[in-house]
Coordinates of C-alpha atoms in Angstrom, one line a residue:
M1 CA 183.8 110.1 94.4
A2 CA 186.4 107.2 92.5
K3 CA 188.6 108.6 89.9
I4 CA 187.6 108.6 86.0
S5 CA 189.8 106.4 84.0
I6 CA 190.2 106.6 80.2
K7 CA 191.2 103.7 80.0
A8 CA 187.6 102.6 81.5
I9 CA 186.0 104.9 79.0
L10 CA 188.0 103.5 75.9
R11 CA 186.8 99.9 77.0
K12 CA 183.1 100.8 77.8
E13 CA 182.6 103.0 74.4
D14 CA 182.8 100.0 71.9
T15 CA 183.1 102.5 69.0
L16 CA 185.6 105.0 70.3
R17 CA 188.6 103.0 69.0
L18 CA 187.0 102.2 65.5
W19 CA 186.4 106.2 65.3
L20 CA 190.0 106.9 66.6
D21 CA 191.2 104.1 64.0
N22 CA 189.0 105.8 61.0
W23 CA 190.3 109.3 61.7
C24 CA 194.0 108.2 62.1
T25 CA 193.6 107.1 58.6
H26 CA 191.6 109.7 57.2
N27 CA 194.0 112.4 58.5
K28 CA 197.0 110.1 57.5
T29 CA 198.6 110.7 61.1
E30 CA 199.1 108.9 64.6
V31 CA 197.5 109.4 67.9
C32 CA 198.4 108.5 71.3
I33 CA 196.8 108.2 74.4
S34 CA 198.1 107.9 77.7
D35 CA 196.6 108.1 81.1
P36 CA 198.0 110.1 84.1
S37 CA 201.0 107.5 85.0
G38 CA 202.4 108.0 81.5
K39 CA 201.2 104.4 80.4
V40 CA 199.9 104.4 76.8
V41 CA 196.1 103.3 76.6
Y42 CA 195.5 103.6 72.9
G43 CA 198.2 104.2 70.0
N44 CA 201.9 104.0 68.8
P45 CA 203.9 104.7 72.1
D46 CA 207.0 106.2 70.4
L47 CA 204.7 109.5 69.6
L48 CA 205.4 110.2 73.7
H49 CA 209.1 111.5 72.6
D50 CA 208.8 114.0 69.8
S51 CA 205.0 115.1 69.8
L52 CA 202.8 117.4 71.2
S53 CA 200.3 116.5 74.1
I54 CA 197.1 117.7 75.3
P55 CA 196.1 117.1 78.6
L56 CA 192.0 115.9 79.5
I57 CA 191.1 117.7 83.0
T58 CA 188.3 117.2 85.2
G59 CA 187.8 118.9 88.3
D60 CA 191.6 119.5 89.1
A61 CA 193.3 116.1 87.9
I62 CA 194.3 114.9 84.4
V63 CA 192.2 112.3 83.4
A64 CA 194.9 111.3 80.1
R65 CA 197.0 112.7 77.4
V66 CA 196.2 113.2 74.0
W67 CA 199.5 113.0 71.9
S68 CA 200.3 113.7 68.3
K69 CA 202.7 115.2 65.6
S70 CA 199.1 116.5 63.7
N71 CA 198.1 119.8 64.1
V72 CA 194.0 118.3 64.1
L73 CA 194.9 117.1 67.2
N74 CA 192.4 119.2 69.2
Q75 CA 189.3 117.0 67.4
V76 CA 190.1 114.3 69.1
W77 CA 190.7 116.1 72.3
D78 CA 187.2 117.6 72.0
V79 CA 185.6 114.0 71.4
L80 CA 187.6 112.8 74.6
N81 CA 186.8 115.5 76.6
M82 CA 183.1 115.1 75.7
L83 CA 183.0 111.7 76.8
I84 CA 184.7 112.3 80.3
T85 CA 182.6 115.2 80.5
K86 CA 179.7 113.3 80.0
E87 CA 181.2 110.2 82.3
S88 CA 181.8 112.9 84.9
E89 CA 178.0 114.1 85.2
K90 CA 176.8 110.4 85.3
R91 CA 178.9 110.1 88.1
K92 CA 177.7 113.2 89.6
L93 CA 174.0 112.4 89.0
G94 CA 174.8 108.7 90.6
A95 CA 176.3 109.9 93.7
E96 CA 173.7 112.5 94.3
V97 CA 170.9 109.8 93.8
L98 CA 173.1 107.5 96.5
H99 CA 173.2 110.1 99.1
L100 CA 169.6 111.1 98.7
Y101 CA 168.5 107.2 99.0
Q102 CA 170.7 107.6 102.1
E103 CA 169.2 110.1 103.2
L104 CA 166.0 108.9 103.2
N105 CA 166.9 106.2 104.8
I106 CA 168.4 107.8 107.6
I107 CA 164.9 110.1 107.7
Y108 CA 162.9 106.5 107.4
G109 CA 164.6 104.8 110.5
F110 CA 164.7 108.0 112.1
A111 CA 161.2 108.2 112.4
E112 CA 160.4 104.7 112.6
S113 CA 162.7 104.7 116.1
L114 CA 160.7 107.9 117.1
G115 CA 157.6 105.9 116.7
E116 CA 159.0 103.7 119.6
A117 CA 159.5 106.6 122.3
I118 CA 156.6 108.2 124.3
S119 CA 159.0 110.1 126.4
T120 CA 161.0 113.7 125.7
Q121 CA 163.7 111.8 127.0
A122 CA 163.8 109.0 124.6
I123 CA 163.1 111.0 121.9
A124 CA 166.0 113.2 122.7
E125 CA 168.4 110.7 123.3
I126 CA 167.2 108.6 119.5
T127 CA 167.5 112.2 118.2
L128 CA 171.5 112.5 119.3
A129 CA 172.2 108.9 118.3
H130 CA 170.6 109.2 114.5
S131 CA 172.3 113.0 114.1
T132 CA 175.8 111.7 115.4
N133 CA 175.4 108.6 113.1
S134 CA 174.6 110.4 110.2
I135 CA 176.8 113.5 110.4
P136 CA 180.6 113.4 111.1
A137 CA 180.1 115.0 114.8
D138 CA 182.3 113.9 118.1
A139 CA 179.5 115.4 120.8
G140 CA 176.1 116.3 121.1
I141 CA 173.5 117.8 123.4
I142 CA 169.6 118.6 123.0
T143 CA 168.5 121.2 125.4
L144 CA 164.8 122.4 125.9
W145 CA 163.2 125.5 127.3
E146 CA 161.2 124.6 130.3
E147 CA 158.7 127.5 130.4
K148 CA 157.7 126.3 134.2
E149 CA 161.2 126.9 135.5
K150 CA 162.0 129.8 133.1
T151 CA 165.4 127.4 132.5
L152 CA 167.0 125.4 129.6
A153 CA 166.8 121.6 130.5
V154 CA 169.6 119.2 128.7
P155 CA 167.2 115.8 128.5
A156 CA 170.5 113.9 126.4
V157 CA 174.3 114.2 125.9
T158 CA 176.2 111.9 123.8
G159 CA 179.8 111.2 122.6
E160 CA 182.7 113.0 123.8
Q161 CA 182.9 114.9 126.6
L162 CA 183.4 118.3 124.6
F163 CA 180.1 120.6 126.5
D164 CA 180.8 121.5 130.0
L165 CA 177.2 121.6 131.2
D166 CA 177.7 122.8 134.5
L167 CA 179.3 126.3 132.9
L168 CA 176.7 126.0 130.3
A169 CA 173.5 125.6 132.9
K170 CA 175.5 129.0 134.5
N171 CA 176.2 131.0 131.4
T172 CA 173.2 130.4 129.5
S173 CA 173.7 133.4 126.5
F174 CA 175.2 131.0 124.1
L175 CA 172.4 128.6 124.1
F176 CA 169.8 131.6 124.4
Q177 CA 171.4 132.7 121.0
I178 CA 171.2 129.3 119.7
V179 CA 168.2 127.8 121.2
L180 CA 165.5 130.7 121.3
N181 CA 166.5 132.2 117.6
G182 CA 164.4 129.9 116.1
Q183 CA 167.5 129.6 113.0
S184 CA 169.5 127.0 111.9
G185 CA 173.1 127.3 111.2
I186 CA 177.1 126.3 111.3
I187 CA 179.7 128.3 113.8
T188 CA 183.1 127.9 112.9
D189 CA 184.6 130.7 114.8
I190 CA 184.3 129.5 118.3
E191 CA 187.3 131.5 119.9
A192 CA 184.8 133.5 122.1
I193 CA 182.7 130.2 123.0
K194 CA 186.1 128.6 124.0
K195 CA 187.2 131.4 126.0
L196 CA 184.0 131.2 128.1
G197 CA 184.7 127.5 128.6
L198 CA 181.4 126.3 127.3
V199 CA 183.6 124.0 125.0
A200 CA 186.3 121.9 125.1
P201 CA 189.7 123.4 123.3
N202 CA 189.7 120.7 120.6
V203 CA 186.8 121.7 119.2
T204 CA 186.9 123.3 115.9
N205 CA 183.0 124.3 114.8
L206 CA 179.3 123.7 116.0
I207 CA 176.3 122.6 113.8
Y208 CA 172.9 123.3 114.9
A209 CA 169.2 123.2 114.3
S210 CA 166.7 124.6 116.2
L211 CA 163.2 122.3 117.7
K212 CA 160.0 124.1 116.7
G213 CA 156.5 123.6 117.9
K214 CA 153.4 125.0 116.2
D215 CA 153.4 128.6 118.7
Q216 CA 156.7 128.2 120.1
I217 CA 161.0 127.5 120.1
M218 CA 161.0 124.6 122.3
G219 CA 165.3 123.8 121.8
A220 CA 167.9 122.9 119.4
I221 CA 169.8 120.0 118.5
V222 CA 173.8 121.2 118.8
L223 CA 176.6 119.0 117.3
A224 CA 180.4 119.4 118.0
G225 CA 183.2 118.6 115.6
T226 CA 186.9 118.3 116.4
R227 CA 188.2 117.7 112.9
S228 CA 189.6 120.1 110.4
E229 CA 186.9 120.0 107.9
P230 CA 184.3 121.9 108.5
F231 CA 180.3 121.1 109.1
T232 CA 178.5 121.0 105.2
A233 CA 175.3 122.7 104.0
A234 CA 174.1 119.0 103.5
H235 CA 174.8 118.1 106.9
L236 CA 172.7 120.8 107.7
K237 CA 170.0 120.1 105.6
L238 CA 169.9 116.5 107.0
L239 CA 170.1 118.0 110.9
V240 CA 167.3 120.4 110.3
T241 CA 165.5 117.5 108.4
L242 CA 166.1 115.5 111.7
A243 CA 165.1 118.4 114.1
L244 CA 161.8 118.9 112.0
Q245 CA 160.7 115.0 112.8
S246 CA 162.1 115.3 116.4
S247 CA 160.2 118.6 117.1
S248 CA 157.0 117.1 116.3
A249 CA 157.6 114.1 118.3
I250 CA 158.7 116.0 121.3
E251 CA 155.9 118.4 121.3
S252 CA 153.3 115.2 120.9
A253 CA 155.7 113.7 124.1
L254 CA 155.3 117.0 126.1
L255 CA 151.0 117.2 125.3
F256 CA 151.0 113.8 126.4
E257 CA 153.1 114.2 129.4
K258 CA 151.2 117.7 130.3
N259 CA 147.5 115.5 129.7
L260 CA 149.5 112.4 132.4
T261 CA 150.2 115.1 134.8
E262 CA 146.6 116.4 134.7
I263 CA 145.4 113.0 134.8
R264 CA 147.2 112.4 138.0
M265 CA 146.7 115.9 139.6
R266 CA 142.9 115.1 139.0
E267 CA 143.6 111.7 140.4
E268 CA 145.1 113.3 143.4
A269 CA 143.2 115.8 143.9
M270 CA 140.3 113.0 143.8
Q271 CA 141.7 110.6 146.1
R272 CA 142.2 113.5 148.6
I273 CA 138.8 114.0 148.4
N274 CA 137.6 110.8 148.8
E275 CA 139.9 109.9 152.2
V276 CA 138.3 113.1 153.4
I277 CA 135.1 112.0 152.4
K278 CA 136.0 108.5 153.9
K279 CA 136.4 110.4 157.3
F280 CA 132.6 111.3 157.3
V281 CA 131.2 108.1 155.4
P282 CA 133.7 104.9 156.5
N283 CA 134.7 103.6 153.6
E284 CA 133.9 99.7 154.8
F285 CA 130.4 101.1 154.6
I286 CA 131.3 102.2 150.7
S287 CA 132.4 98.5 150.4
S288 CA 129.5 96.9 151.6
L289 CA 127.6 98.4 149.0
G290 CA 129.9 96.9 146.7
K291 CA 131.7 100.3 145.5
K292 CA 135.1 101.6 145.7
N293 CA 134.5 105.2 146.2
I294 CA 131.9 107.2 147.3
T295 CA 131.6 108.6 144.0
D296 CA 130.1 105.4 142.9
V297 CA 127.2 105.5 145.4
R298 CA 123.8 106.1 143.9
L299 CA 120.5 107.2 145.8
G300 CA 118.7 103.9 146.5
D301 CA 121.9 101.5 147.0
Q302 CA 121.6 99.0 149.8
V303 CA 122.3 96.2 151.4
E304 CA 121.7 93.6 154.0
K305 CA 124.1 91.7 156.5
I306 CA 124.2 90.5 159.6
V307 CA 126.5 92.6 161.6
T308 CA 126.9 93.8 165.2
V309 CA 126.2 96.6 166.5
L310 CA 127.8 98.7 169.7
F311 CA 127.1 101.9 171.2
T312 CA 129.2 103.4 173.9
D313 CA 128.2 106.5 176.3
I314 CA 130.2 108.2 178.8
R315 CA 127.9 108.4 182.1
D316 CA 126.6 111.1 183.7
F317 CA 128.0 113.4 180.9
T318 CA 125.8 116.1 181.9
T319 CA 126.5 116.4 185.2
L320 CA 130.3 116.5 183.9
S321 CA 129.4 118.9 180.9
E322 CA 127.4 121.4 183.4
R323 CA 131.2 122.0 184.9
M324 CA 132.6 122.8 181.5
S325 CA 132.7 125.6 179.2
P326 CA 131.0 124.7 175.9
E327 CA 134.3 125.2 174.6
E328 CA 136.0 122.7 176.8
N329 CA 132.9 120.0 176.2
F330 CA 133.9 120.0 172.6
R331 CA 137.4 119.2 173.7
F332 CA 136.6 116.5 176.1
V333 CA 134.5 114.8 173.9
S334 CA 136.8 115.0 171.1
S335 CA 139.6 113.8 172.9
F336 CA 137.5 111.0 174.5
N337 CA 136.5 110.1 170.6
E338 CA 140.2 110.2 169.3
I339 CA 141.1 107.3 171.9
L340 CA 138.4 105.1 171.0
G341 CA 138.1 105.3 167.5
P342 CA 141.8 103.6 166.7
I343 CA 140.7 101.0 168.7
I344 CA 137.2 100.2 167.0
R345 CA 139.7 100.4 163.8
E346 CA 142.1 97.8 164.7
H347 CA 139.3 95.4 165.7
K348 CA 138.0 95.8 162.1
G349 CA 134.7 97.7 163.2
F350 CA 134.3 101.4 161.5
I351 CA 132.2 104.5 163.3
N352 CA 129.0 104.6 161.9
Q353 CA 128.3 107.5 163.8
Y354 CA 129.5 110.5 166.4
L355 CA 126.5 111.5 168.7
G356 CA 128.2 113.8 170.8
D357 CA 129.1 111.8 173.9
S358 CA 128.0 108.2 172.5
I359 CA 129.7 106.1 169.4
M360 CA 127.9 104.0 167.2
A361 CA 130.2 101.5 165.2
I362 CA 129.4 98.4 162.9
F363 CA 131.2 95.3 163.0
P364 CA 130.7 93.6 159.8
N365 CA 132.5 90.3 160.5
R366 CA 133.0 89.0 163.3
P367 CA 130.8 89.6 166.9
Q368 CA 134.2 88.7 168.8
D369 CA 135.6 91.5 167.1
A370 CA 133.4 93.9 168.8
V371 CA 133.5 91.9 172.2
L372 CA 137.4 92.5 172.0
A373 CA 137.5 96.4 171.0
S374 CA 135.2 96.7 173.9
I375 CA 137.8 95.3 176.0
G376 CA 140.2 97.4 174.9
M377 CA 137.8 100.2 175.3
Q378 CA 137.8 99.8 178.6
R379 CA 141.1 99.2 179.6
A380 CA 141.7 102.5 177.6
V381 CA 139.4 104.4 179.8
R382 CA 141.1 102.7 183.0
T383 CA 144.5 104.5 181.6
L384 CA 142.7 108.0 181.1
N385 CA 141.1 107.7 184.2
R386 CA 144.6 107.3 185.9
Q387 CA 145.9 110.4 184.3
R388 CA 142.4 112.4 185.1
K389 CA 143.2 111.3 189.0
E390 CA 146.7 113.2 188.6
Q391 CA 145.4 116.3 187.0
G392 CA 143.0 116.4 189.8
L393 CA 139.9 115.8 187.4
P394 CA 136.5 113.5 187.9
L395 CA 136.2 110.3 186.8
I396 CA 135.1 108.8 183.4
N397 CA 132.8 105.7 183.4
A398 CA 131.4 104.7 179.7
G399 CA 129.1 101.9 179.2
I400 CA 129.0 99.8 176.1
G401 CA 126.0 98.1 174.7
M402 CA 125.7 95.1 171.5
H403 CA 123.7 93.6 169.6
T404 CA 124.2 90.9 166.4
G405 CA 121.4 91.1 163.9
P406 CA 120.3 92.0 160.4
L407 CA 120.8 95.4 159.5
I408 CA 120.1 97.4 156.3
M409 CA 123.1 99.6 155.2
G410 CA 122.2 102.2 152.0
I411 CA 121.8 105.8 150.8
T412 CA 119.1 107.5 151.1
G413 CA 117.8 111.3 150.9
D414 CA 117.0 113.0 147.6
E415 CA 118.6 114.0 144.5
H416 CA 120.4 117.0 146.2
R417 CA 120.9 115.7 149.7
L418 CA 122.2 112.2 150.3
D419 CA 123.2 110.7 153.6
A420 CA 124.7 107.1 154.7
A421 CA 121.7 105.1 156.7
T422 CA 121.3 102.2 158.7
I423 CA 118.1 100.8 159.4
S424 CA 117.4 98.0 161.4
D425 CA 115.6 97.3 164.6
T426 CA 119.3 96.0 165.6
V427 CA 120.5 99.1 165.8
N428 CA 117.6 100.3 168.3
T429 CA 118.2 96.9 170.3
A430 CA 122.1 97.8 170.8
S431 CA 121.1 101.3 171.8
R432 CA 118.7 100.0 174.7
I433 CA 121.3 97.1 175.4
E434 CA 124.1 100.3 176.3
S435 CA 121.4 102.1 178.9
L436 CA 121.2 98.8 180.6
T437 CA 124.7 99.3 181.6
K438 CA 123.1 101.9 184.2
Y439 CA 120.3 99.7 185.3
Y440 CA 122.6 96.6 185.8
Q441 CA 126.1 98.7 186.8
S442 CA 128.1 96.8 184.4
P443 CA 130.2 98.6 182.1
L444 CA 130.2 95.9 179.0
L445 CA 126.4 94.1 178.7
M446 CA 125.2 92.0 174.8
S447 CA 122.5 90.2 173.3
E448 CA 122.2 86.3 173.4
D449 CA 122.0 86.7 170.2
T450 CA 125.7 88.4 170.0
V451 CA 127.1 85.6 172.4
K452 CA 125.8 82.7 170.3
R453 CA 127.8 83.7 167.4
I454 CA 131.0 83.6 169.3
P455 CA 133.0 80.5 169.0
N456 CA 133.5 78.7 172.5
N457 CA 137.2 78.7 172.4
S458 CA 137.4 82.5 172.3
N459 CA 138.8 82.7 175.8
L460 CA 135.5 85.1 176.5
A461 CA 134.0 85.1 179.9
F462 CA 130.3 85.6 180.4
R463 CA 127.5 86.3 183.2
R464 CA 124.3 85.5 181.7
L465 CA 121.8 88.3 183.5
G466 CA 118.3 86.8 182.9
K467 CA 115.8 88.3 180.5
V468 CA 114.8 92.0 180.3
L469 CA 111.4 93.5 178.1
L470 CA 112.5 96.1 176.5
K471 CA 109.7 99.2 176.9
G472 CA 107.4 99.1 173.4
K473 CA 108.9 95.1 172.8
N474 CA 106.6 92.2 173.2
N475 CA 109.7 89.3 172.7
A476 CA 112.1 89.3 176.0
L477 CA 115.7 89.9 175.4
S478 CA 118.3 87.5 177.4
V479 CA 121.2 90.0 178.7
V480 CA 125.0 89.1 179.0
E481 CA 127.8 90.4 181.0
C482 CA 131.4 90.1 179.8
M483 CA 133.9 90.0 182.2
N484 CA 137.5 89.8 180.5
G485 CA 137.3 94.3 180.4
L486 CA 137.5 94.6 184.0
Q487 CA 140.4 95.0 186.1
E488 CA 141.7 91.7 186.3
S489 CA 141.5 91.3 190.1
I490 CA 137.9 91.8 190.0
S491 CA 137.2 89.7 186.7
T492 CA 139.2 86.9 188.7
K493 CA 136.7 87.4 191.7
R494 CA 133.9 87.6 189.3
K495 CA 134.8 84.1 187.5
E496 CA 135.6 82.2 190.7
N497 CA 131.8 82.9 192.1
L498 CA 130.4 82.6 188.2
E499 CA 129.2 78.9 189.5
D500 CA 126.9 80.2 192.5
F501 CA 126.0 83.7 191.1
D502 CA 124.5 81.4 187.9
K503 CA 122.8 79.4 190.5
A504 CA 121.3 82.0 192.1
M505 CA 120.0 83.7 188.9
E506 CA 118.2 80.1 188.5
L507 CA 116.2 80.5 191.5
Y508 CA 115.7 84.1 191.3
Q509 CA 114.0 83.4 187.6
Q510 CA 112.3 80.2 189.7
R511 CA 110.6 82.8 192.2
K512 CA 112.6 81.3 194.5
F513 CA 113.6 84.0 196.1
E514 CA 114.6 83.4 199.7
N515 CA 117.3 81.0 198.3
A516 CA 118.3 83.2 195.8
I517 CA 119.2 85.7 198.5
A518 CA 121.3 83.5 200.0
L519 CA 123.0 82.8 197.3
F520 CA 123.1 86.4 196.3
N521 CA 124.6 87.2 199.8
K522 CA 127.2 84.5 199.4
V523 CA 128.5 86.2 196.2
L524 CA 128.4 89.7 197.9
D525 CA 130.5 88.7 200.7
S526 CA 133.2 87.4 198.8
D527 CA 132.9 90.4 196.2
P528 CA 131.4 93.6 198.1
E529 CA 131.9 95.8 194.9
D530 CA 130.2 93.3 192.5
H531 CA 126.8 96.1 192.0
T532 CA 125.2 94.1 189.4
V533 CA 124.7 91.3 192.1
K534 CA 122.8 94.1 194.3
V535 CA 120.4 94.8 191.9
F536 CA 119.3 91.3 191.8
L537 CA 119.8 91.0 195.5
K538 CA 117.2 94.3 196.2
N539 CA 114.6 92.6 193.4
A540 CA 114.8 89.8 195.2
E541 CA 114.3 91.1 198.3
K542 CA 111.5 93.4 197.1
Y543 CA 109.6 90.8 195.4
L544 CA 109.9 88.1 198.5
N545 CA 108.4 90.9 200.4
Q546 CA 105.6 92.5 198.1
G547 CA 105.4 89.7 195.9
A548 CA 106.7 89.3 192.4
P549 CA 104.7 91.5 189.3
K550 CA 101.6 89.6 188.1
N551 CA 102.4 87.1 185.0
W552 CA 106.0 87.6 186.4
N553 CA 108.2 85.1 184.1
G554 CA 111.6 86.3 185.2
A555 CA 112.5 89.1 183.0
E556 CA 112.7 93.0 184.1
E557 CA 110.5 95.0 182.7
M558 CA 111.9 98.5 181.5
L559 CA 109.8 101.4 181.7
Y560 CA 111.9 103.7 179.9
K561 CA 113.9 103.6 176.7

């Protein structure tokens, strides 16, 4: 606050000079008023040398001196002293109003800044910034009590390096004393704290304010100063105000973070559940229903699509299983499925069901995906057989059959038990084709409906095996063999003989059995291991000797499913 000037008072108080003039006239005397430097601001300067003087004092400073030879000098002094006191009170009141305005402005700006922060660290940094800008501190920290870990965390630090955070972390007794006591205060005797090395040697005093939530002490704001002037009660009052606002914001942020953590944990738990469920109900099945997660499906949800259904089965599994215990059986089937499952997924298919020693898979995109997966499965089985041979175990043969057609995928059951179901004759037909691999002694068969949907440039080689009439069916089904999955030497030989085989099949279906037999034998002479040709040769010889069945149209009638 600026010093009071007697000259300013005389200029400001218009009637004061007139009153002094009248008083001097009435009392037949003279008065001189000088400022602290001795400069005369009213009256006769000669009075400074041989007159009495009385000082006018406010606080610890002399504002003016009143000089006069009259013994009634006190009357002038009383009037001037009253005016000076009045001016001092006005200035003090103005300073207080200004200080309050500044505090309100600080608090308003602080609240505005807090409104933009949502994390405890951001709130702590904003709090420290406003605290050190408003209070003459050289450094500051905010410390928070971590209830779960039972430790004190320091989310924000500002200013000079006056706090040793490493030592504070090891020696928390000081922080516990000022953080968890719920009080606020000023510490001027800090020699003990310095000896512990918690603060720098040039720190002169500390000021702190607790951060209080509704039901707990959350932490504290701690500021350090290096100046000779200590922190004041006004500083403490402002820091407590900032701490109250900060506490509310931190409490809200902690609650928000807790809610976010709980939501994240629930989402992670749900994600883990969905990941587990996907292993039982394929995600592709859920996606086909237009859903994102298993939790979205409802009883009766369904969709019809054109898909390729694939079945694979371990040949003569009953004979194999008789040599193994139930546990060995389970491990054998599981290891077999572990080999084939990734190949199916790699080619954009998904396993709809594990059926003991069989697998049912669905390929929702392209039929060639199913064929390429089958070729990969045949190669994997050959690799497995090499390992089994080295171990002295019996070799495995697997048959694969597939068919392309409409399929309904949907959720069936009741309100207490739901199941992912596939309903279509396409599934039944694919299963029947797989069973034909035993009859034709061919590892990979498919329907003509599947082949028709495969582009000509697919680099796949097929042999058409004619038509079959499946048991319970009225229409014959055209069966096709894919040769790409065979060993390269065998596949090459089959492709070389394909023209003779196709001609033999044409003669066979035209009932020209003798000519067909000749071509079948020619193929066998070139490839004695072509067991599929042997099937047709045997039938042709039987029909040549015994005659073909009545109304035979080239389709083989299957009397079993």
